[in-house]
Amino acid sequence: MQFIEANGARIPAIGLGTWELRGRTCARIVEQALKLGYRHIDTAQVYENEREVGDGLRAAGVKRDEVFLTTKVWTNHFAPNDLERSAKESLVRLRQPHVDLLLLHWPNPHVPLAETLGALAHAKRLGLTRHIGVSNFTVALIEEAVKACPEPLVCDQVEYHPYLDQAKVKAACAQAGMAVVAYSPVAKGKIKNDGTLLRIGRTHRKTPAQVCLRWLVQQNVSAIPRTSRIERLSENIDIFDFALSDEEMEQIFELASPKGRLTDFGFAPKWD
């Protein structure tokens, strides 16, 4: 496994996203992922599967200090007192004394950002999390957050795949010493029939998904593909035995388009 270094954190380059995984399926996939060598598991309060993620972590029998566990605080818990209480409730569901990374899931314009970041930093000081960060923050918000937060932020978790240009977010994070963590890294499966990715994959005897994930890792980005299929777990982590050329990297960058975003922002608060 390779790691992304960011403001004191050491984030495994490939992890497991658990959005939409539920019940016994979620626990089984987390357990199997860890047994296959995954050491980065991502969940969130709004996923409503923290309990099952914790079950899978314990069932795998992997030493806790070997796993990088992330959860996220939902936007309606951003008021300072509420954030601390909510983070503690996540730990109860996970049955863990702390997480490795606690993120603000989306920006919330209805609570002053400085207040929320102060509460997030306080959660770190209380030992509820080893590291803190943000998710779905724009460049302007990253810059504002870095200035306002009393503790270092280690990442911005955002949608990132070949069809979406995130160069500006990557640059802002690099400037602040932060990592980028990519969700939906294989564009929710839309890449499987892409001609460019298929051609590059044939050269390396890899699938389009593996090419996508390798493209991200070679940018020093951590990727958290989600799957409910055991065979996909093995495929997604099998990307460390080949490298893309500069030309291949550029060909993949050229796939981005202004309409490449897949995430529906309708369910999250709008930041004016």
Short mmCIF file of C-alpha atoms in Angstrom, two decimals:
data_model
loop_
_atom_site.label_atom_id
_atom_site.label_comp_id
_atom_site.label_asym_id
_atom_site.label_seq_id
_atom_site.Cartn_x
_atom_site.Cartn_y
_atom_site.Cartn_z
CA MET A 1 0.00 0.00 0.00
CA GLN A 2 1.16 3.53 -0.77
CA PHE A 3 0.34 6.47 1.48
CA ILE A 4 -0.48 10.14 1.01
CA GLU A 5 1.26 12.41 3.54
CA ALA A 6 -0.70 15.50 4.56
CA ASN A 7 -0.22 17.77 7.60
CA GLY A 8 0.83 14.91 9.85
CA ALA A 9 -1.64 12.33 8.51
CA ARG A 10 -0.64 9.23 6.57
CA ILE A 11 -3.61 8.31 4.40
CA PRO A 12 -3.63 4.97 2.51
CA ALA A 13 -3.83 5.68 -1.21
CA ILE A 14 -6.69 3.24 -1.81
CA GLY A 15 -9.62 2.85 0.54
CA LEU A 16 -13.16 1.55 0.64
CA GLY A 17 -16.09 3.92 0.31
CA THR A 18 -19.27 2.68 1.97
CA TRP A 19 -21.97 5.04 0.71
CA GLU A 20 -25.22 3.09 0.07
CA LEU A 21 -23.85 -0.07 1.72
CA ARG A 22 -26.25 -1.30 4.39
CA GLY A 23 -26.74 -4.05 6.94
CA ARG A 24 -24.91 -7.35 6.75
CA THR A 25 -23.67 -6.57 3.23
CA CYS A 26 -21.84 -3.52 4.54
CA ALA A 27 -20.26 -5.40 7.45
CA ARG A 28 -19.20 -8.26 5.14
CA ILE A 29 -17.65 -5.97 2.54
CA VAL A 30 -15.70 -4.03 5.18
CA GLU A 31 -14.47 -7.28 6.74
CA GLN A 32 -13.40 -8.73 3.40
CA ALA A 33 -11.74 -5.49 2.29
CA LEU A 34 -9.59 -5.44 5.41
CA LYS A 35 -8.69 -9.11 4.99
CA LEU A 36 -7.59 -8.34 1.41
CA GLY A 37 -5.24 -5.60 2.58
CA TYR A 38 -7.34 -2.43 2.60
CA ARG A 39 -6.40 -0.15 5.45
CA HIS A 40 -8.60 2.88 4.72
CA ILE A 41 -12.36 2.72 5.41
CA ASP A 42 -14.67 5.68 4.80
CA THR A 43 -18.15 6.17 6.25
CA ALA A 44 -20.39 9.06 7.35
CA GLN A 45 -23.24 9.80 9.72
CA VAL A 46 -25.67 10.34 6.86
CA TYR A 47 -24.81 6.92 5.34
CA GLU A 48 -26.53 5.32 8.35
CA ASN A 49 -24.06 2.42 8.35
CA GLU A 50 -21.48 3.39 10.99
CA ARG A 51 -22.61 0.50 13.21
CA GLU A 52 -22.12 -2.03 10.40
CA VAL A 53 -18.75 -0.53 9.46
CA GLY A 54 -17.66 -1.01 13.05
CA ASP A 55 -18.93 -4.60 12.99
CA GLY A 56 -16.87 -5.31 9.87
CA LEU A 57 -13.78 -3.73 11.36
CA ARG A 58 -13.97 -5.90 14.47
CA ALA A 59 -14.78 -9.07 12.50
CA ALA A 60 -11.70 -8.63 10.29
CA GLY A 61 -9.35 -9.05 13.25
CA VAL A 62 -6.96 -6.37 11.98
CA LYS A 63 -5.11 -4.31 14.57
CA ARG A 64 -6.99 -1.06 15.05
CA ASP A 65 -3.87 1.10 14.73
CA GLU A 66 -3.29 -0.32 11.25
CA VAL A 67 -6.63 1.00 9.90
CA PHE A 68 -7.33 4.58 8.84
CA LEU A 69 -11.02 5.09 9.69
CA THR A 70 -12.92 8.15 8.47
CA THR A 71 -16.39 9.42 9.28
CA LYS A 72 -18.14 12.69 8.52
CA VAL A 73 -20.37 15.06 10.49
CA TRP A 74 -23.61 15.94 8.69
CA THR A 75 -24.48 19.60 8.18
CA ASN A 76 -27.30 19.82 10.71
CA HIS A 77 -24.77 19.11 13.50
CA PHE A 78 -22.38 21.98 12.74
CA ALA A 79 -23.27 24.17 15.74
CA PRO A 80 -20.36 23.83 18.21
CA ASN A 81 -22.08 21.93 21.03
CA ASP A 82 -23.98 19.78 18.57
CA LEU A 83 -20.85 18.81 16.63
CA GLU A 84 -19.12 17.39 19.71
CA ARG A 85 -22.22 15.44 20.75
CA SER A 86 -22.72 14.16 17.22
CA ALA A 87 -19.10 13.03 16.90
CA LYS A 88 -19.39 11.12 20.18
CA GLU A 89 -22.55 9.43 18.89
CA SER A 90 -20.64 8.31 15.79
CA LEU A 91 -18.01 6.71 18.01
CA VAL A 92 -20.72 4.90 19.97
CA ARG A 93 -22.15 3.49 16.73
CA LEU A 94 -18.71 2.52 15.46
CA ARG A 95 -17.81 1.18 18.92
CA GLN A 96 -14.46 2.92 18.67
CA PRO A 97 -12.68 5.28 21.09
CA HIS A 98 -11.72 7.54 18.19
CA VAL A 99 -11.60 7.82 14.41
CA ASP A 100 -8.53 8.69 12.40
CA LEU A 101 -10.22 11.41 10.37
CA LEU A 102 -13.34 13.47 11.09
CA LEU A 103 -14.68 15.54 8.20
CA LEU A 104 -17.29 18.24 7.71
CA HIS A 105 -19.42 16.49 5.09
CA TRP A 106 -20.58 19.56 3.15
CA PRO A 107 -20.23 23.30 3.68
CA ASN A 108 -23.19 24.80 5.55
CA PRO A 109 -23.88 28.50 4.99
CA HIS A 110 -26.27 28.65 7.95
CA VAL A 111 -23.59 28.19 10.62
CA PRO A 112 -20.49 30.44 10.68
CA LEU A 113 -17.61 28.39 9.30
CA ALA A 114 -15.17 29.62 11.95
CA GLU A 115 -17.47 28.35 14.72
CA THR A 116 -17.81 24.93 13.11
CA LEU A 117 -14.08 24.64 12.54
CA GLY A 118 -13.43 25.63 16.13
CA ALA A 119 -15.71 22.82 17.26
CA LEU A 120 -14.03 20.39 14.85
CA ALA A 121 -10.61 21.34 16.23
CA HIS A 122 -11.96 20.90 19.75
CA ALA A 123 -13.12 17.38 18.87
CA LYS A 124 -9.53 16.62 17.86
CA ARG A 125 -8.17 18.03 21.11
CA LEU A 126 -10.64 15.89 23.06
CA GLY A 127 -9.20 12.80 21.35
CA LEU A 128 -12.34 11.97 19.39
CA THR A 129 -10.29 11.99 16.18
CA ARG A 130 -6.62 11.97 15.28
CA HIS A 131 -7.06 14.29 12.29
CA ILE A 132 -9.68 16.65 10.86
CA GLY A 133 -10.65 17.81 7.39
CA VAL A 134 -13.44 18.89 5.06
CA SER A 135 -15.44 17.48 2.18
CA ASN A 136 -16.98 19.10 -0.89
CA PHE A 137 -15.28 22.44 -0.21
CA THR A 138 -14.55 24.80 -3.08
CA VAL A 139 -11.21 26.56 -3.52
CA ALA A 140 -12.52 29.70 -1.80
CA LEU A 141 -13.85 27.69 1.12
CA ILE A 142 -10.62 25.71 1.45
CA GLU A 143 -8.69 28.97 1.75
CA GLU A 144 -11.18 30.36 4.27
CA ALA A 145 -11.14 27.16 6.30
CA VAL A 146 -7.35 26.96 6.47
CA LYS A 147 -7.18 30.51 7.81
CA ALA A 148 -9.97 29.99 10.34
CA CYS A 149 -9.17 26.54 11.71
CA PRO A 150 -6.99 26.40 14.85
CA GLU A 151 -5.77 22.90 13.92
CA PRO A 152 -4.30 21.66 10.60
CA LEU A 153 -6.78 20.32 8.05
CA VAL A 154 -5.50 17.21 6.32
CA CYS A 155 -7.80 16.80 3.31
CA ASP A 156 -10.70 17.87 1.16
CA GLN A 157 -12.75 14.87 0.07
CA VAL A 158 -14.36 15.59 -3.31
CA GLU A 159 -15.80 13.90 -6.36
CA TYR A 160 -12.87 13.23 -8.68
CA HIS A 161 -12.54 11.01 -11.73
CA PRO A 162 -11.35 11.41 -15.35
CA TYR A 163 -14.52 13.23 -16.44
CA LEU A 164 -14.21 16.00 -13.81
CA ASP A 165 -11.36 18.52 -13.72
CA GLN A 166 -10.30 19.14 -10.12
CA ALA A 167 -7.00 20.89 -10.88
CA LYS A 168 -7.95 24.04 -8.94
CA VAL A 169 -9.00 22.11 -5.83
CA LYS A 170 -5.82 20.03 -6.02
CA ALA A 171 -3.70 23.17 -6.25
CA ALA A 172 -5.48 24.81 -3.29
CA CYS A 173 -5.02 21.68 -1.19
CA ALA A 174 -1.35 21.39 -2.14
CA GLN A 175 -0.81 25.02 -1.17
CA ALA A 176 -2.22 24.22 2.30
CA GLY A 177 -0.38 20.93 2.70
CA MET A 178 -3.69 19.05 2.40
CA ALA A 179 -4.46 15.86 0.50
CA VAL A 180 -7.28 15.29 -1.96
CA VAL A 181 -9.41 12.20 -1.30
CA ALA A 182 -11.46 11.16 -4.33
CA TYR A 183 -14.96 9.74 -4.01
CA SER A 184 -16.75 8.31 -7.07
CA PRO A 185 -13.24 7.72 -8.52
CA VAL A 186 -14.53 5.43 -11.28
CA ALA A 187 -17.41 7.80 -12.13
CA LYS A 188 -20.05 5.42 -10.74
CA GLY A 189 -19.06 2.83 -13.33
CA LYS A 190 -19.46 5.13 -16.33
CA ILE A 191 -15.81 4.55 -17.29
CA LYS A 192 -16.16 0.82 -18.05
CA ASN A 193 -16.78 1.31 -21.79
CA ASP A 194 -14.57 4.36 -22.30
CA GLY A 195 -12.42 3.84 -25.40
CA THR A 196 -9.38 5.71 -24.07
CA LEU A 197 -9.38 3.82 -20.78
CA LEU A 198 -9.97 0.47 -22.49
CA ARG A 199 -7.04 1.09 -24.85
CA ILE A 200 -4.69 2.12 -22.05
CA GLY A 201 -5.92 -0.81 -19.97
CA ARG A 202 -5.10 -3.30 -22.72
CA THR A 203 -1.52 -2.03 -22.77
CA HIS A 204 -1.12 -2.82 -19.07
CA ARG A 205 -3.56 -5.77 -18.88
CA LYS A 206 -5.74 -3.78 -16.51
CA THR A 207 -9.42 -2.79 -16.45
CA PRO A 208 -10.66 0.77 -17.02
CA ALA A 209 -11.39 1.02 -13.29
CA GLN A 210 -7.83 0.03 -12.41
CA VAL A 211 -6.50 2.58 -14.92
CA CYS A 212 -8.67 5.30 -13.29
CA LEU A 213 -7.48 4.45 -9.81
CA ARG A 214 -3.85 4.33 -10.91
CA TRP A 215 -4.29 7.74 -12.58
CA LEU A 216 -5.48 9.19 -9.28
CA VAL A 217 -2.76 7.58 -7.17
CA GLN A 218 -0.07 8.87 -9.52
CA GLN A 219 -1.38 12.38 -8.80
CA ASN A 220 -0.82 11.74 -5.07
CA VAL A 221 -4.59 11.50 -4.59
CA SER A 222 -6.23 8.95 -2.28
CA ALA A 223 -9.20 7.14 -3.86
CA ILE A 224 -12.11 5.47 -2.06
CA PRO A 225 -14.08 3.40 -4.60
CA ARG A 226 -17.31 1.88 -3.32
CA THR A 227 -18.37 -1.63 -4.24
CA SER A 228 -20.74 -4.27 -2.91
CA ARG A 229 -18.97 -7.08 -4.82
CA ILE A 230 -16.10 -9.05 -3.31
CA GLU A 231 -14.41 -9.56 -6.70
CA ARG A 232 -14.30 -5.80 -7.25
CA LEU A 233 -12.48 -5.36 -3.94
CA SER A 234 -9.55 -7.39 -5.25
CA GLU A 235 -9.57 -5.55 -8.57
CA ASN A 236 -9.60 -2.08 -7.04
CA ILE A 237 -6.58 -2.65 -4.83
CA ASP A 238 -4.52 -4.39 -7.53
CA ILE A 239 -3.05 -1.20 -9.00
CA PHE A 240 0.43 -1.01 -7.52
CA ASP A 241 2.21 -3.27 -10.05
CA PHE A 242 2.09 -0.92 -13.05
CA ALA A 243 2.54 2.75 -13.90
CA LEU A 244 0.97 5.05 -16.48
CA SER A 245 3.24 7.02 -18.77
CA ASP A 246 3.12 10.81 -18.89
CA GLU A 247 1.38 10.54 -22.25
CA GLU A 248 -1.24 8.16 -20.87
CA MET A 249 -1.81 10.42 -17.88
CA GLU A 250 -2.40 13.37 -20.19
CA GLN A 251 -4.79 11.39 -22.40
CA ILE A 252 -6.89 10.65 -19.33
CA PHE A 253 -6.81 14.29 -18.18
CA GLU A 254 -8.25 15.21 -21.59
CA LEU A 255 -11.44 13.23 -20.85
CA ALA A 256 -12.68 15.93 -18.45
CA SER A 257 -15.66 18.05 -19.51
CA PRO A 258 -17.69 20.94 -18.02
CA LYS A 259 -20.60 18.52 -17.55
CA GLY A 260 -18.51 15.82 -15.92
CA ARG A 261 -19.84 16.18 -12.37
CA LEU A 262 -22.07 13.30 -11.27
CA THR A 263 -22.97 14.34 -7.72
CA ASP A 264 -26.43 15.80 -7.21
CA PHE A 265 -25.92 18.85 -5.03
CA GLY A 266 -29.66 19.12 -4.43
CA PHE A 267 -29.60 17.36 -1.06
CA ALA A 268 -26.87 19.51 0.47
CA PRO A 269 -27.01 23.11 1.73
CA LYS A 270 -26.10 25.70 -0.86
CA TRP A 271 -23.20 28.04 -0.12
CA ASP A 272 -23.84 31.45 -1.65
#
